[in-house]
Coordinates of C-alpha atoms and ligand atoms in Angstrom, one line a residue:
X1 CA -63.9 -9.7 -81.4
X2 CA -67.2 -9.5 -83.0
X3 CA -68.3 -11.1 -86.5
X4 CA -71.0 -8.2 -86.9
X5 CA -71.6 -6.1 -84.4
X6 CA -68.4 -3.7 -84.7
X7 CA -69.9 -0.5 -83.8
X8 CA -68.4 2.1 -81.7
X9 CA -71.3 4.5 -81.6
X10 CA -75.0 4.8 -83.3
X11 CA -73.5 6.5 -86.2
X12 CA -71.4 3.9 -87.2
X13 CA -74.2 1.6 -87.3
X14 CA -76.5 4.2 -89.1
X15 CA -74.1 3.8 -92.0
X16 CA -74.0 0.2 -91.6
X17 CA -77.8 0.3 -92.2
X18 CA -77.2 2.2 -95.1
X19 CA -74.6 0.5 -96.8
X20 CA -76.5 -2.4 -96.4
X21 CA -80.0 -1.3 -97.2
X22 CA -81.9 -2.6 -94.1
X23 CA -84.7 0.1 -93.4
X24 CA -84.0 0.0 -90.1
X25 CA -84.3 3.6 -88.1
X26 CA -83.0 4.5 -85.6
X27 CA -83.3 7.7 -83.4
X28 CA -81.6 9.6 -80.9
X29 CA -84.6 10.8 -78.7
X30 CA -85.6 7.6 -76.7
X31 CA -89.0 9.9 -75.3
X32 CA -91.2 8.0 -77.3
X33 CA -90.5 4.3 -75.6
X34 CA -91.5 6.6 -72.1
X35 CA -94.5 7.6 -72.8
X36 CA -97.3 5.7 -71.5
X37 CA -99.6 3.6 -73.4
X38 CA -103.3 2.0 -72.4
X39 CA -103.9 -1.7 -72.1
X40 CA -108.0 -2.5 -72.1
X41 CA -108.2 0.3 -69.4
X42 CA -105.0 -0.2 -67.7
X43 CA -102.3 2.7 -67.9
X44 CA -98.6 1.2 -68.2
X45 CA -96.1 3.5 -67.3
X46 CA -93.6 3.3 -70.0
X47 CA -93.4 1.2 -73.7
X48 CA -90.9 -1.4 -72.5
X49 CA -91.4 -5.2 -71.9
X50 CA -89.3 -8.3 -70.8
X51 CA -90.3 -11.1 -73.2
X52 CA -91.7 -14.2 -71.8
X53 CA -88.4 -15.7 -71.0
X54 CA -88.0 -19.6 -69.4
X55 CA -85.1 -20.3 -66.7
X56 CA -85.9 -23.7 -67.3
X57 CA -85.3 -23.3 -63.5
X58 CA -88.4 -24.9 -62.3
X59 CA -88.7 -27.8 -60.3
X60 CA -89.9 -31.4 -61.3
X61 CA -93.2 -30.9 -60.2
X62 CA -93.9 -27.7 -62.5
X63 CA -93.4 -25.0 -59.1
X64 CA -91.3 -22.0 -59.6
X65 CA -87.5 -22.5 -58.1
X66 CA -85.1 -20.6 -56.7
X67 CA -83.5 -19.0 -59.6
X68 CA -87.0 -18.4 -61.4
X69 CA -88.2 -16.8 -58.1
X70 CA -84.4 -14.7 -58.9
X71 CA -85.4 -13.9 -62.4
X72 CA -88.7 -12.5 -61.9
X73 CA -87.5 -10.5 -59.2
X74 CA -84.8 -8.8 -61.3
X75 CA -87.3 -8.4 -64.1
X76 CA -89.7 -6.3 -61.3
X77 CA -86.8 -4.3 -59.9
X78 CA -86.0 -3.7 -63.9
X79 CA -88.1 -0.4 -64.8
X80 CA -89.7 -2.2 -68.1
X81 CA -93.8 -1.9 -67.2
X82 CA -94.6 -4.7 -69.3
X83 CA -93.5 -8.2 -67.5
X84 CA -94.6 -10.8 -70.1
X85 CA -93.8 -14.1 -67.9
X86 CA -92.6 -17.1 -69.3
X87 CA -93.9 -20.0 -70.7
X88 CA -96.4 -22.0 -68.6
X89 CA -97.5 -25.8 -69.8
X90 CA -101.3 -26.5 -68.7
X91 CA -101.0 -30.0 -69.1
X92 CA -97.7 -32.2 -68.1
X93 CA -97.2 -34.2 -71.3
X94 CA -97.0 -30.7 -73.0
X95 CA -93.9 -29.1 -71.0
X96 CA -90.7 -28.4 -73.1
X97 CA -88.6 -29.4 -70.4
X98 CA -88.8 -31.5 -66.8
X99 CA -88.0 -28.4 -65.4
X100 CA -90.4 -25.8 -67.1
X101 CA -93.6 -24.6 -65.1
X102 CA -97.0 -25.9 -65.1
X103 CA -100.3 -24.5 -63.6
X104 CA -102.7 -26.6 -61.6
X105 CA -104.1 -26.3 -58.6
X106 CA -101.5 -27.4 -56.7
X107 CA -98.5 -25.0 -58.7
X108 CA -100.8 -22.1 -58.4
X109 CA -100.3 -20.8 -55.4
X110 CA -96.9 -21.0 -55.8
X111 CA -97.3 -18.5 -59.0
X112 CA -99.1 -16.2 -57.1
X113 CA -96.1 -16.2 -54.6
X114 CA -93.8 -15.6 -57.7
X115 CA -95.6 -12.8 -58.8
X116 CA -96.2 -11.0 -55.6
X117 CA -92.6 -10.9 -55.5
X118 CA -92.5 -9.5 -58.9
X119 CA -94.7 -6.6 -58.1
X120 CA -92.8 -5.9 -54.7
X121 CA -89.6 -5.4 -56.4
X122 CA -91.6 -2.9 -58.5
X123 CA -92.8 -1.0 -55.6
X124 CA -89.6 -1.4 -53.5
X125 CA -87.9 0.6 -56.5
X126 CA -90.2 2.7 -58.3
X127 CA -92.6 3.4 -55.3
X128 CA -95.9 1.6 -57.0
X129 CA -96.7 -1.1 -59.4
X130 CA -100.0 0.1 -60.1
X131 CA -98.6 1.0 -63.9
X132 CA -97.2 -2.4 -63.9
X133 CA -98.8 -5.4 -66.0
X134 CA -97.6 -9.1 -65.5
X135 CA -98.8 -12.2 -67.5
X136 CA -98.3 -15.3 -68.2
X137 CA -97.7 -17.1 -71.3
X138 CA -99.8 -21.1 -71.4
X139 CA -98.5 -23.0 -73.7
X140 CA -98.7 -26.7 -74.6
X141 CA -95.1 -27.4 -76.6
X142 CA -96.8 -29.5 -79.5
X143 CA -93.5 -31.9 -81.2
X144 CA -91.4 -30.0 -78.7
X145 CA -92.6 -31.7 -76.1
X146 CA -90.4 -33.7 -73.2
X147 CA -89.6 -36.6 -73.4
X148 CA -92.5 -37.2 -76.2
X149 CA -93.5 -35.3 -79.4
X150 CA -96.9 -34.8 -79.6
X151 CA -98.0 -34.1 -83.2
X152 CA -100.9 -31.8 -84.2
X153 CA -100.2 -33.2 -87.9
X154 CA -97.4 -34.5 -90.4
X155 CA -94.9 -32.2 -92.0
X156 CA -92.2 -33.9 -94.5
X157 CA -89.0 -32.1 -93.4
X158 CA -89.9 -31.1 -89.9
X159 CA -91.2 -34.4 -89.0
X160 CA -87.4 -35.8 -90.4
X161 CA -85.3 -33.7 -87.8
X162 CA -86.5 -35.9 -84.9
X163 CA -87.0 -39.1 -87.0
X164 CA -90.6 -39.1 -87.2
X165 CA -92.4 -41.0 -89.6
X166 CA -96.0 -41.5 -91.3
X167 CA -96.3 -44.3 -88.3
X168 CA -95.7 -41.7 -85.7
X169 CA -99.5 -41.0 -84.3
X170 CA -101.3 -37.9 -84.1
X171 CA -103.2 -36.5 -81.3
X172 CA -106.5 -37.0 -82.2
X173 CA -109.8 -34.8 -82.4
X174 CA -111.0 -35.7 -78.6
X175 CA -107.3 -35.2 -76.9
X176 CA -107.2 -31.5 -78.6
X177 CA -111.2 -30.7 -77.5
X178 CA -109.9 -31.5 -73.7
X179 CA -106.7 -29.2 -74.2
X180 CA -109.1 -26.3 -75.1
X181 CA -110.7 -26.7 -71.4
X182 CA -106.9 -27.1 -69.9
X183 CA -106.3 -23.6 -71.3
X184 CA -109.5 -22.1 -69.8
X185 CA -108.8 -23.6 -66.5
X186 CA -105.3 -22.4 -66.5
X187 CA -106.4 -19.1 -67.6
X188 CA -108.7 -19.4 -64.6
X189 CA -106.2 -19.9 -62.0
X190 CA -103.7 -17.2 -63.7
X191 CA -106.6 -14.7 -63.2
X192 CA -107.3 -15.8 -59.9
X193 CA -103.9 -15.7 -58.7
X194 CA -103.9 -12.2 -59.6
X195 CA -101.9 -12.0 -63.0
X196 CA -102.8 -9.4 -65.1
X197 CA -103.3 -11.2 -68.7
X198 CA -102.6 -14.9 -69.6
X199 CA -100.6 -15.0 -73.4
X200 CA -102.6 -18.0 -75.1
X201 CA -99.5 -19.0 -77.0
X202 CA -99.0 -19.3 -80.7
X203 CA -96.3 -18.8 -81.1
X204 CA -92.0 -20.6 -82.2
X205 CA -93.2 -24.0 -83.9
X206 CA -95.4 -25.1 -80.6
X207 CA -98.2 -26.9 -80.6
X208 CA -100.9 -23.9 -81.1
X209 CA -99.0 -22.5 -83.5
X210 CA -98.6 -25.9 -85.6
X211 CA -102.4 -25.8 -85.4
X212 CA -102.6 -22.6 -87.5
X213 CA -100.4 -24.4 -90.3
X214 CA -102.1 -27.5 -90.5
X215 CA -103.3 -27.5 -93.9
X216 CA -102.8 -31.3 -94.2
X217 CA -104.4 -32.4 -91.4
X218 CA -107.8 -33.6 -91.5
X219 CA -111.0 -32.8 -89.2
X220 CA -112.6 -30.4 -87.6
X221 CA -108.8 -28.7 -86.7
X222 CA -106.6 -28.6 -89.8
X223 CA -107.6 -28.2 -93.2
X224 CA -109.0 -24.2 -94.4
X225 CA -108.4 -20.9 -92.3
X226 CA -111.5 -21.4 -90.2
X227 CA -110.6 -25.1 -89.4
X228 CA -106.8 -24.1 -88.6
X229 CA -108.3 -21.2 -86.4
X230 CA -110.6 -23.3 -84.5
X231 CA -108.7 -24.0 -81.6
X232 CA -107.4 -20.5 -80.4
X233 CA -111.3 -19.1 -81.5
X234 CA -112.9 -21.7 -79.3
X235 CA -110.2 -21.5 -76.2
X236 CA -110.5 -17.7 -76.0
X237 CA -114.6 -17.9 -76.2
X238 CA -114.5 -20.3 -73.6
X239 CA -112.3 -18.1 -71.5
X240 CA -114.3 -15.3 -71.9
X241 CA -117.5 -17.3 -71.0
X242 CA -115.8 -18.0 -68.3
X243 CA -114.1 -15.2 -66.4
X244 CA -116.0 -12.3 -67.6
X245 CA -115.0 -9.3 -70.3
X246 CA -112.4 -7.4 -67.7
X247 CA -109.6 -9.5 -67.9
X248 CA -107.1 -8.9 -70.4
X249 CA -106.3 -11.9 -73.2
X250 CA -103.2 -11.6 -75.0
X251 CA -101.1 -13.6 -77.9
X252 CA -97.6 -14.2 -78.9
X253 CA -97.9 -15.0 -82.5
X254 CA -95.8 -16.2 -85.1
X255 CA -96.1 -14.3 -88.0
X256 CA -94.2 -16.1 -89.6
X257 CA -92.2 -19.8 -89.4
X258 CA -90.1 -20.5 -92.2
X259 CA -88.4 -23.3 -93.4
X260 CA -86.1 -25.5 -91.2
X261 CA -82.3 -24.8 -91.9
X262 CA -79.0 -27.1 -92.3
X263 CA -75.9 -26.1 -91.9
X264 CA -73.7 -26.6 -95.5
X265 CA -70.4 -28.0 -95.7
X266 CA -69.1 -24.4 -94.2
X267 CA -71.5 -24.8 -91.3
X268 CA -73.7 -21.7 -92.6
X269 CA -77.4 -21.6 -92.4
X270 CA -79.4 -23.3 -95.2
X271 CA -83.2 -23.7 -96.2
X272 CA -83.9 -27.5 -96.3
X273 CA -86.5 -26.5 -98.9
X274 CA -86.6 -23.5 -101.6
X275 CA -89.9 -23.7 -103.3
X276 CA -93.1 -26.1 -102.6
X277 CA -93.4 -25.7 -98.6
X278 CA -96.8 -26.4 -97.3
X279 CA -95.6 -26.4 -93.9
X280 CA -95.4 -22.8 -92.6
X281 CA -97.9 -20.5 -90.8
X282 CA -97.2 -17.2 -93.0
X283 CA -94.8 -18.4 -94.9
X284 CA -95.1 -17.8 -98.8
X285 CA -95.5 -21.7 -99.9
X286 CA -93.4 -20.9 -103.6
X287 CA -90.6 -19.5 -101.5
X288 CA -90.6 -19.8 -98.1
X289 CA -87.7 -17.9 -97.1
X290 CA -90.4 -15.4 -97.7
X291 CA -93.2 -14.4 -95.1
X292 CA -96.8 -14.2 -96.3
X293 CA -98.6 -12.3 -94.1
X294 CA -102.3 -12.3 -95.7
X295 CA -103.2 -15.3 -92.7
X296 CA -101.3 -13.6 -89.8
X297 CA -103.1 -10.6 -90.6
X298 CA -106.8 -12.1 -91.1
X299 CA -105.4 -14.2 -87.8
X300 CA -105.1 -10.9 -85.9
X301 CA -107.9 -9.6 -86.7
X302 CA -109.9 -12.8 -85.4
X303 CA -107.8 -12.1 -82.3
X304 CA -109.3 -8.6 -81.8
X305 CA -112.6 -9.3 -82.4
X306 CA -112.4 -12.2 -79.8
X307 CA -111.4 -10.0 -77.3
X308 CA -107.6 -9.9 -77.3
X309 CA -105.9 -6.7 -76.4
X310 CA -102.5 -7.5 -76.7
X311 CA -100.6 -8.9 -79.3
X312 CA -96.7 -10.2 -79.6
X313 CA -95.4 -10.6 -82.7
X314 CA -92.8 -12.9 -83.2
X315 CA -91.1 -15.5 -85.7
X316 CA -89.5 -18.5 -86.4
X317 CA -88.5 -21.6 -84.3
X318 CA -85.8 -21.9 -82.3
X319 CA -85.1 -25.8 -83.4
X320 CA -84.7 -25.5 -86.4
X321 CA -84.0 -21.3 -88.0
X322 CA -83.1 -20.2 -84.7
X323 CA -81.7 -17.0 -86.6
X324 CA -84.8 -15.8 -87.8
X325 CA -86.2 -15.9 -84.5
X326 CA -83.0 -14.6 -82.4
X327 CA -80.8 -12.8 -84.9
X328 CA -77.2 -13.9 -83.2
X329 CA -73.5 -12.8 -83.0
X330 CA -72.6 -17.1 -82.6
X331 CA -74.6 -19.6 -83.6
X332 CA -76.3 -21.8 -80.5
X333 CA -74.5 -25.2 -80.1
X334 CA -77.1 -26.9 -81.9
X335 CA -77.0 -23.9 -84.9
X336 CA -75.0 -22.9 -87.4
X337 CA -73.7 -19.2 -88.9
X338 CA -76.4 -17.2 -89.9
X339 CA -77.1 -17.3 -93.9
X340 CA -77.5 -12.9 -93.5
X341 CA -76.4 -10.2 -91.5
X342 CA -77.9 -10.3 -88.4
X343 CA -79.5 -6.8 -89.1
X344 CA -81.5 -7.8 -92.0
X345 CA -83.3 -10.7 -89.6
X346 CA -84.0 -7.6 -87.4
X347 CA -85.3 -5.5 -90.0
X348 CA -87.7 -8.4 -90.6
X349 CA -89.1 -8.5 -87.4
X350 CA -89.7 -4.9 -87.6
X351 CA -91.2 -4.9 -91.0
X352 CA -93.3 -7.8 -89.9
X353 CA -94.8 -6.4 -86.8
X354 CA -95.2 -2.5 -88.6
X355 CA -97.1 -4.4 -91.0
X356 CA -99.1 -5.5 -88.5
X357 CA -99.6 -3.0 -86.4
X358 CA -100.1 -0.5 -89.2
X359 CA -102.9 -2.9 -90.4
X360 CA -104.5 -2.2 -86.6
X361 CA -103.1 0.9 -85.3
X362 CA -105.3 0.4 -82.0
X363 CA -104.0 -3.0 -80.9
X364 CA -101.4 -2.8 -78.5
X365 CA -98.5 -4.3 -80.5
X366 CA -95.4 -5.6 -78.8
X367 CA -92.2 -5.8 -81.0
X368 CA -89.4 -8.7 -81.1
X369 CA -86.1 -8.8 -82.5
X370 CA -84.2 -6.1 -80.8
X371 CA -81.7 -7.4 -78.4
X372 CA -79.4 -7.6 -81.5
X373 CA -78.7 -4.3 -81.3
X374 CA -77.6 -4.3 -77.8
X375 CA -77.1 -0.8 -76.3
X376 CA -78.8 0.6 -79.8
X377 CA -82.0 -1.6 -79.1
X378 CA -83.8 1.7 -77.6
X379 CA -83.1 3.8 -80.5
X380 CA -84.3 1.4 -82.6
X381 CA -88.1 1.1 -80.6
X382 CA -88.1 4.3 -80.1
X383 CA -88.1 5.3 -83.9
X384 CA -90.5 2.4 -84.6
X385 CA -92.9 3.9 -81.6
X386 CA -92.8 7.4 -83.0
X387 CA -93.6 6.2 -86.5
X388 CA -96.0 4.2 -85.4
X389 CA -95.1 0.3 -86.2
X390 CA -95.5 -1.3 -82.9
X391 CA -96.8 0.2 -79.5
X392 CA -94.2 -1.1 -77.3
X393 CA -90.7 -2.7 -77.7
X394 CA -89.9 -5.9 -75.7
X395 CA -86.5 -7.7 -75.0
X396 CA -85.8 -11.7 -74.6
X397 CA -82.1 -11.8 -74.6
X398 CA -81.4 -8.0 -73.8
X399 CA -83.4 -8.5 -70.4
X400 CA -81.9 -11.8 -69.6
X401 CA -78.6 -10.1 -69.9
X402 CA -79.9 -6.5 -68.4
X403 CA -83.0 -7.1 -66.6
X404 CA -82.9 -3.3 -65.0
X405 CA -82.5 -1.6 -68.6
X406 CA -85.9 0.0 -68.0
X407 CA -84.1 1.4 -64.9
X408 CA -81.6 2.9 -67.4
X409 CA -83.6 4.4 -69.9
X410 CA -85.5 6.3 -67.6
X411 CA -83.2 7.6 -65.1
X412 CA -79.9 7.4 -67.5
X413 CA -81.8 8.1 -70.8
X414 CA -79.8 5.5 -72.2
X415 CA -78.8 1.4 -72.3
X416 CA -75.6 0.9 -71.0
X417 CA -73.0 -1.5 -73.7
X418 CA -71.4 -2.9 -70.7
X419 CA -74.9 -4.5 -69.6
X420 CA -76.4 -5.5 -72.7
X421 CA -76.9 -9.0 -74.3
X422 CA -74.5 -9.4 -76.6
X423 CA -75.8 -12.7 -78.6
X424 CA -73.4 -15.0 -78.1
X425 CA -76.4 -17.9 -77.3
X426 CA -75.0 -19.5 -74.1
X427 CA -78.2 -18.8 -72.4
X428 CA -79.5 -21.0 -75.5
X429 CA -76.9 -23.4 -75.4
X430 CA -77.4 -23.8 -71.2
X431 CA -81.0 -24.8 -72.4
X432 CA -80.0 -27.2 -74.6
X433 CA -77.7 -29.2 -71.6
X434 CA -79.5 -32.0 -70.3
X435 CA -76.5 -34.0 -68.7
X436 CA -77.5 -33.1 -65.1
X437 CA -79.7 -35.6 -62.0
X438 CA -82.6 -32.9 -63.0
X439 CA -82.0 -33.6 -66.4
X440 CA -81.6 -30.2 -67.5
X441 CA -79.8 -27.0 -66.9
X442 CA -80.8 -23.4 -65.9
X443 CA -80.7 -21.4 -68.4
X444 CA -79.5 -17.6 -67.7
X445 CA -77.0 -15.0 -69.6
X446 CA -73.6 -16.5 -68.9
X447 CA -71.3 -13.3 -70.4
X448 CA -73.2 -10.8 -67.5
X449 CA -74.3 -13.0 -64.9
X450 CA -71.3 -14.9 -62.7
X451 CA -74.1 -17.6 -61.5
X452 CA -74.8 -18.9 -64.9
X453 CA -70.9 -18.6 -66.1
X454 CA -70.7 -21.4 -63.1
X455 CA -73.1 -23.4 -65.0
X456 CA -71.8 -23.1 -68.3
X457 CA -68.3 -24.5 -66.7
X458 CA -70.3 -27.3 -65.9
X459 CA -71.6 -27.9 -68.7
X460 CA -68.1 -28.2 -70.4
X461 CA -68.1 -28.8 -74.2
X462 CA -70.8 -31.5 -73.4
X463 CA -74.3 -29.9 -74.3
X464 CA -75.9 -32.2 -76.5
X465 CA -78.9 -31.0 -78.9
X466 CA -81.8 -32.4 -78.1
Ligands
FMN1 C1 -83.2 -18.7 -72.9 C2 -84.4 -18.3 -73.7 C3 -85.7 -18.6 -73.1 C4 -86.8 -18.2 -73.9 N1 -88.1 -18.5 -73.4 C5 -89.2 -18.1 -74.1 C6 -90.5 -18.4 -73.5 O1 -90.7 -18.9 -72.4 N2 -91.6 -18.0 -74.3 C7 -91.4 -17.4 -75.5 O2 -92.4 -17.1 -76.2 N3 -90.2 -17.2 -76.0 C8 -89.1 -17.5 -75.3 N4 -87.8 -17.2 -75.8 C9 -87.7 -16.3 -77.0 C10 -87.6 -14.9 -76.6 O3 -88.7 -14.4 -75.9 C11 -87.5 -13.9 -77.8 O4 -88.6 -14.1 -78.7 C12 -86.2 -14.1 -78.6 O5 -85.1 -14.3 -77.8 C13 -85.9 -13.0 -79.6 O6 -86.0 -11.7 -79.0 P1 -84.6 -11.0 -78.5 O7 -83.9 -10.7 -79.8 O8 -85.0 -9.8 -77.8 O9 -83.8 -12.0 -77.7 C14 -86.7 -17.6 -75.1 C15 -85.4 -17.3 -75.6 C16 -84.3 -17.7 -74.9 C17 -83.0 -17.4 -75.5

């Protein structure tokens, strides 16, 4: 039985909305997330997207493997014309996990394999992917990093949930000056191997986005706006420089990280810090369970003016206030129980990204923080399309769970409950297992997808945190 989600039609969680105040609309007519919307000159066919979403399926050497090659392909066969691939390191130290991809020259090809089989599933079922856009999201994963963190600066109660302290080093001025040319040389051989954007990510506590919150560090790189800016303003003129105005740049941003969380003696979500939090990009510093979205929104704007066409708005990190990013029925294994309804962390999201979007109503805008609502997610975008607070809505879980529920919304005109993610993070807690000869697990939706309730036998009650 569900905690939260008890509702046996959209009506019962109207009221549920009500009674509980979340401005949160939602709207029978899903029309508006099938309408088409323009990318920099490129038509997609509909306002749906699959989030970047890692398998952690690769193999050791960074290549796509068999199940990634299966995800993608489900995601092309899936009917959402936005296919936002997953995240990519551009430099080895900087992967998440020994199994995450990596672009070089040697990986790329394979990539370019990976997404030729993307857009064939497209074709094979719709008949042409020419209103189909793929990217792929570079990222370098910062403290996250496997097996070493790699620190863009110091940050008191962060630094303490892995142990670090003031002796840990920091990766100096010169080490970030070469990542900015690993980025344009990634973003090379994405557009070369025919993807459609590359994300430049900035996103869930990574190492770009620690970048924009790095009041304390010192140098040309942390310090005021401008400084904390410097990175992602130099990487995307580089990559313009480099490959030319017509292909598209894109960002997942967080617009906001707030504090880390502990669970309290009843295992339930708390902020480690109340007041006096330097730490977070948009986060109001007095009380940081609040966002502040005065930088995201000068942030943005930068974005724009560099040439970036596409925007994702996102939150939080998934180490440490995994609900604010992924609003959950279950806590992951490494969580605890959310300290609100899971619909007021959606109705942040959406007040988040309407903020933005209002604030630059021709940006393409993608929105996060639906699969929550399972089945209801589509009445949901589609009320925030018509009113105009984000362009197109996106799923991470949801398509994990449902990859074709693009399929379903156009030729159904509806999500189907028996497909949809229902947030119980085992695809989160297959992540987390590392107690395999590759050293980690595949990561997949275990409740709607027999291959990964195999894996999650395997992993037993054995998934450790790290
Ligand atoms: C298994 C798993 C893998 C993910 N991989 C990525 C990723 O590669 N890049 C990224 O930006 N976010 C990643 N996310 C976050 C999702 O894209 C998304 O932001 C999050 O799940 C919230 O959206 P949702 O409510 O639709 O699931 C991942 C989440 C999960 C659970």
């Amino acid at each position: 039985m569900s905690k939260y989600f008890k509702y046996r039609s959209l009506d019962d969680l109207r009221r549920d909305v009500e009674e509980r105040r979340v401005g949160i609309d939602l709207v029978d007519d899903i029309a508006p997330l099938l309408s088409p919307v323009t990318v920099a000159g490129r038509t997609l066919g509909n306002r749906l997207a699959v989030h970047p979403m890692e398998g952690c399926d690769g193999t050791l050497d960074g290549l796509p493997g068999e199940l990634t090659v299966r995800r993608w392909e489900r995601f092309g066969a899936g009917g959402a014309k936005l296919i936002w691939g997953e995240a990519t390191a551009v430099v080895p130290e900087g992967r998440a996990n020994p199994r995450q991809l990596l672009i070089s020259d040697e990986t790329a090809p394979h990539l370019e394999k990976l997404l030729n089989t993307t857009r064939r599933a497209h074709r094979e079922r719709f008949g042409s992917a020419d209103d189909l856009l793929v990217g792929l999201q570079l990222t370098h994963s910062g403290r996250w990093s496997y097996p070493e963190p790699l620190l863009a600066r110091r940050a008191g109660s962060i630094d303490a949930i892995k142990g670090l302290g003031s002796e840990y080093a920091l990766l100096d001025d010169a080490y970030l000056e070469r990542l900015e040319d690993c980025f344009v040389e990634a973003a090379t051989l994405a557009r070369d191997a025919g993807f459609d954007f590359v994300d430049i990510k900035q996103c869930h506590t990574y190492l770009l986005n620690e970048l924009l919150a790095s009041r304390t560090r010192e140098g040309p790189y942390g310090g005021d706006f401008e400084s904390r800016t410097r990175f992602i303003m130099n990487v995307l003129r580089k990559i313009r420089d480099r490959v030319g105005d017509d292909f598209i740049l894109a960002s997942r941003v967080n617009v906001y990280d707030g504090p880390p969380f502990a669970p309290d003696g009843d295992n339930i979500g708390r902020p480690v810090a109340k007041r006096d939090y330097p730490w977070g990009f948009g986060t109001n510093a007095d009380q940081p369970e609040r966002p502040d979205l005065d930088e995201p929104l000068r942030l943005v704007g930068l974005l724009r003016e560099a040439g970036v066409s596409l925007v994702n708005v996102t939150m939080g990190s998934p180490y440490f206030n995994p609900h604010i990013g992924r609003p959950f029925e279950r806590p992951p294994i490494d969580g605890y129980w959310p300290p609100e309804h899971p619909l007021v962390g959606v109705q942040r999201h959406f007040d988040a990204t309407a903020t933005i979007q209002e604030a630059y109503p021709n940006l393409t805008i993608v929105g996060t923080g639906y699969s929550w609502l399972r089945h209801y997610a589509a009445n949901a975008g589609a009320a925030n399309v018509g009113a105009g607070r984000v362009s197109i809505m996106g799923l991470g879980r949801g398509a994990l769970a449902y990859p074709d529920f693009g399929a379903d919304l156009v030729e159904q005109g509806a999500m189907n409950d028996k497909k949809a993610c229902i947030g119980v993070s085992y695809c989160t807690a297959l992540m987390r297992a590392k107690n395999n000869e590759l050293g980690q697990f595949p990561a997949g939706c275990v409740p709607r997808d027999p291959l990964y309730a195999a894996e999650m036998k395997k992993i037993g009650g054995t998934a450790n945190a790290d």
